[in-house]
Tab-separated table of C-alpha atoms in Angstrom:
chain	number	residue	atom	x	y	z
A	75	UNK	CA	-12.857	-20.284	-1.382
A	76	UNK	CA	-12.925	-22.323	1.964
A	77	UNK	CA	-10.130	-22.420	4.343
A	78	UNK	CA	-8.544	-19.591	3.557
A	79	UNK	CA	-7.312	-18.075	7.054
A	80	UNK	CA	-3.989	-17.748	5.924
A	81	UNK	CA	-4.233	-15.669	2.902
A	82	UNK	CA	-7.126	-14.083	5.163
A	83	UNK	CA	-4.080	-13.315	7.903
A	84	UNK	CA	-1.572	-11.957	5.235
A	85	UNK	CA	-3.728	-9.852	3.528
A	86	UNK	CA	-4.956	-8.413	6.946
A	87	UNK	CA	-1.211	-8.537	7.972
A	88	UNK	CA	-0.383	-6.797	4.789
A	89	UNK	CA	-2.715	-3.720	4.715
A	90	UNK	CA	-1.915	-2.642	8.834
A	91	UNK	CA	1.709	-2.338	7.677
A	92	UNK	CA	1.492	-0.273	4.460
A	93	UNK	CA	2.034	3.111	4.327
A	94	UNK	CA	0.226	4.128	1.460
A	95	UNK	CA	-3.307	1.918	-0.227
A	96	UNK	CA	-2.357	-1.697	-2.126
A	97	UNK	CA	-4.244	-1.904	-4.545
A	98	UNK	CA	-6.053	-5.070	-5.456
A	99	UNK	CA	-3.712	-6.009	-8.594
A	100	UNK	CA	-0.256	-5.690	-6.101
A	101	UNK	CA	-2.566	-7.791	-3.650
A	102	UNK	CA	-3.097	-10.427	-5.172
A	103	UNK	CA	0.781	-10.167	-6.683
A	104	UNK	CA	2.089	-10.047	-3.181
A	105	UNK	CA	-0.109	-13.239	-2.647
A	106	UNK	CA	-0.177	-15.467	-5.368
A	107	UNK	CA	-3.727	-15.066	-5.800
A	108	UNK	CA	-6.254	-13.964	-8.711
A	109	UNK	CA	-8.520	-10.443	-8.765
A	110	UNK	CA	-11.849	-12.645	-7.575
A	111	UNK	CA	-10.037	-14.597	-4.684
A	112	UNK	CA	-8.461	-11.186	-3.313
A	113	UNK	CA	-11.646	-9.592	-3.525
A	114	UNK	CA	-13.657	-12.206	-2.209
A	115	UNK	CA	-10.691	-11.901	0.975
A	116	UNK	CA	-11.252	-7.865	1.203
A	117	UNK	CA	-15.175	-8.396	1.475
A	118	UNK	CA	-14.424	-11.097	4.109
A	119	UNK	CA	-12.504	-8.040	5.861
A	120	UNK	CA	-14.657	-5.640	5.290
A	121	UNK	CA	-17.688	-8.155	6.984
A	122	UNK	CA	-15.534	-8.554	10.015
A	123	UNK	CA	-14.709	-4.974	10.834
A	124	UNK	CA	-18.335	-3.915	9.906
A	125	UNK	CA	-19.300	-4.907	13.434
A	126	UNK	CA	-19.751	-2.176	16.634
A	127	UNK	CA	-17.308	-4.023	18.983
A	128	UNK	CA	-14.130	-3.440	16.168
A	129	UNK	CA	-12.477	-0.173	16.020
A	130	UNK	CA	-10.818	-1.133	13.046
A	131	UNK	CA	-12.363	-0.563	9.448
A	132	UNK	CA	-11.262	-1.418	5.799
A	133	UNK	CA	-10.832	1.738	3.795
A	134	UNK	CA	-10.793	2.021	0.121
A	135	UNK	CA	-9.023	5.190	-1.723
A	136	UNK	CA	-8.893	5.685	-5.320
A	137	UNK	CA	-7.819	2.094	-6.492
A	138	UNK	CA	-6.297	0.784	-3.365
A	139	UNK	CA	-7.033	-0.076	0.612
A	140	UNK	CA	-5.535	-0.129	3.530
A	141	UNK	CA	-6.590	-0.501	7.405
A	142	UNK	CA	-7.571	2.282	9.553
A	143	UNK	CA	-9.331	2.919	12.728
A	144	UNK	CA	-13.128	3.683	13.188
A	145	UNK	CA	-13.377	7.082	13.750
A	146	UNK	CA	-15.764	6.369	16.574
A	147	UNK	CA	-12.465	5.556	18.482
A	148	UNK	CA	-10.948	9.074	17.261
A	149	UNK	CA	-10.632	10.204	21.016
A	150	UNK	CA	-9.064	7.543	22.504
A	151	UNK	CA	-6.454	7.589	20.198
A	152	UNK	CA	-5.739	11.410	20.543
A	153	UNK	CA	-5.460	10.458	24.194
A	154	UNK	CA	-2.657	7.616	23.782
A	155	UNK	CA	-1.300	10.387	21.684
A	156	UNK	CA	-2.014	13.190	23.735
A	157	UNK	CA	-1.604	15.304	20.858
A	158	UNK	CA	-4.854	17.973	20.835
A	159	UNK	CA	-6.199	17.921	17.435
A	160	UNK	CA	-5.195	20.491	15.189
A	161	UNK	CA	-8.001	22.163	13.154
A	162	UNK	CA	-7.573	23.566	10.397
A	163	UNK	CA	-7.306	27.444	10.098
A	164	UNK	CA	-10.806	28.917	8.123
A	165	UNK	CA	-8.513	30.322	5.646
A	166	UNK	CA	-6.791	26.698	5.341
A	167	UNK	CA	-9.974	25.102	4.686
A	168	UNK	CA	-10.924	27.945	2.147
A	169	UNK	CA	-7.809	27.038	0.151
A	170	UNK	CA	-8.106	23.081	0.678
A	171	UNK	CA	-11.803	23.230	-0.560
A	172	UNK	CA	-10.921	25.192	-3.820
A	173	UNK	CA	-7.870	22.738	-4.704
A	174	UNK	CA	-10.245	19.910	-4.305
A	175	UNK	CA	-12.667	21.142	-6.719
A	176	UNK	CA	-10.551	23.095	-9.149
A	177	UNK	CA	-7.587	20.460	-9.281
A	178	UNK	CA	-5.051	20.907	-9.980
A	179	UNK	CA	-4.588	24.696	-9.075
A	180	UNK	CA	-1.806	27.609	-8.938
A	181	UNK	CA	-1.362	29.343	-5.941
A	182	UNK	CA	-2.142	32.635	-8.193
A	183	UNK	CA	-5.323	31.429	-9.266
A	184	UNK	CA	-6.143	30.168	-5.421
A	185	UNK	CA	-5.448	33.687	-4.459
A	186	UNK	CA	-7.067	35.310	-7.141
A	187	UNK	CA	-10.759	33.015	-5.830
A	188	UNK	CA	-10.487	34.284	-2.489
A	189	UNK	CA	-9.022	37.644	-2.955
A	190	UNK	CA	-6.241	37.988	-0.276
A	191	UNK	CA	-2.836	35.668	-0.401
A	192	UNK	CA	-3.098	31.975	0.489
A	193	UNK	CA	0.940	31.366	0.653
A	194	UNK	CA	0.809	30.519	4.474
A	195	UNK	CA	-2.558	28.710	4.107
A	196	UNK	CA	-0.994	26.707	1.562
A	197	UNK	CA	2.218	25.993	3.051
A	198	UNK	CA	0.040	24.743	5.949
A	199	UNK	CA	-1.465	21.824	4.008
A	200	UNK	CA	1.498	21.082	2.070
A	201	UNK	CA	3.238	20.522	5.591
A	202	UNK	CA	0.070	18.513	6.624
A	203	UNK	CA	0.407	16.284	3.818
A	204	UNK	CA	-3.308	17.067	2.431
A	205	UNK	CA	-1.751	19.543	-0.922
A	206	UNK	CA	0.952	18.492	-2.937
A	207	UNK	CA	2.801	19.934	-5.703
A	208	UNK	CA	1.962	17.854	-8.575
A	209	UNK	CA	3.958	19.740	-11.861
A	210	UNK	CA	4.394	23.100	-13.384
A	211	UNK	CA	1.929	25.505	-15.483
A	212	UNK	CA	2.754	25.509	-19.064
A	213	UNK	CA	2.777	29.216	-18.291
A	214	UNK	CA	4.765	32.604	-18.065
A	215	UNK	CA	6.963	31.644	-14.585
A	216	UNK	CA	5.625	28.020	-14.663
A	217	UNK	CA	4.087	28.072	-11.624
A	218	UNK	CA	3.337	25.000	-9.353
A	219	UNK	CA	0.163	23.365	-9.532
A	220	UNK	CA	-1.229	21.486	-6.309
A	221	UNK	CA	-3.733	19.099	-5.748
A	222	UNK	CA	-5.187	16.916	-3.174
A	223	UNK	CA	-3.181	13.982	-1.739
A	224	UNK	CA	-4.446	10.162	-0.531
A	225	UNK	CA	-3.927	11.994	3.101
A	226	UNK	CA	-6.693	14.047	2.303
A	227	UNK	CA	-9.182	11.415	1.240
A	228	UNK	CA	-8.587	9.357	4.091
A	229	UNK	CA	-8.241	12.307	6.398
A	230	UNK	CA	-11.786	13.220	5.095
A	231	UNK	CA	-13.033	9.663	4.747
A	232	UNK	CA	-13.845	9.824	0.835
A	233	UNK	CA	-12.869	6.705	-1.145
A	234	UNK	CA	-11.968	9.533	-4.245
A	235	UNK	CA	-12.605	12.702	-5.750
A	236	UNK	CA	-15.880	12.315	-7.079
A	237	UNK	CA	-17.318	11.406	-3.026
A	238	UNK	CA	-16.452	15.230	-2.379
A	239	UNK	CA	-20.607	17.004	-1.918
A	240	UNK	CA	-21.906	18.941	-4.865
A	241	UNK	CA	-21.352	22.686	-5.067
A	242	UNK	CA	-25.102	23.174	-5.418
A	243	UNK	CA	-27.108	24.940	-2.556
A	244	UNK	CA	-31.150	25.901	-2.646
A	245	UNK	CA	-31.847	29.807	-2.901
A	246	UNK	CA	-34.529	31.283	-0.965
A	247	UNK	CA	-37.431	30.169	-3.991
A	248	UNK	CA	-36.235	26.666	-3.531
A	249	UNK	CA	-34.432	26.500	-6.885
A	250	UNK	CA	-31.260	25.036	-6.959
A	251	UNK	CA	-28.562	27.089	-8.206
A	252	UNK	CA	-24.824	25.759	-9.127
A	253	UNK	CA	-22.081	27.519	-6.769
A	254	UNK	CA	-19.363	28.047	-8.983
A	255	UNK	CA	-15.639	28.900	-7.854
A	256	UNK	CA	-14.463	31.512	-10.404
């Protein structure tokens, strides 16, 4: 595929502006071009923001990519922004950390793993755009169920689910034990 700075320049044109990931299929929709010539353009991409002088990088997310910043540049942008960052609370990332493994999750069954109410916790990372509701419990009181959103794996740099670490740490005789959220 030679000469192909144009479709090169739409596509890179393309995945600054979105909001959310394109995936591959609306890609090559969008451009007129087949699965094998858009991914032969996102690997072209991908080689040019690979170097240390850009601060931009392509990111893939479940099925789809978009353009994002290196985040070796992290604190300059917080500066143009002058917005401090905002970590999130221990008992935010307690609650975050169980949706992402136990997907998707009631808040009752959230609360009943860590043993103390998570409603503020929760509301937190709703508001953040890292939980969302995703449907009801066939249940008594059909209660929501949450799970993770696209924010969180870019906000955690995982491409999906299944980058998230193992629940497995080493006891003190070096066997390797499962951690299991109950």
């Amino acid at each position: 595929m030679l000469f192909r700075e144009p479709e090169t320049a739409a596509l890179e044109a393309l995945l600054f502006v979105a909001k959310n990931p394109l995936t591959a299929e609306l890609l090559g929709e969008i451009l007129e071009l087949d699965q094998s010539e858009i991914e032969e353009l996102l690997h072209k991409l991908r080689a040019r923001y690979a170097v240390d002088s850009c601060g931009l990088t392509l990111l893939q997310i479940n099925e789809g990519y978009k353009l994002g910043t290196k985040p070796e540049v992290a604190r300059y942008i917080e500066v143009l922004y002058k917005q401090p960052a905002q970590a999130l609370s221990n008992a935010a990332l307690e609650v975050l950390s169980i949706i992402a493994y136990k997907q998707p999750v009631t808040r009752g069954e959230v609360d009943f793993i860590r043993g103390v109410q998570s409603d503020r916790a929760l509301a937190t990372l709703v508001e953040k755009g890292l939980v969302k509701d995703v449907g009801r419990k066939d249940a008594p009181g059909r209660p929501i169920l949450y799970a993770t959103t696209e924010q969180f794996l870019l906000h955690f740099g995982l491409r999906s689910l299944e980058d998230l670490p193992n629940l497995e740490v080493e006891s003190p005789d070096n066997d390797t034990v499962a951690c299991v959220l109950e």
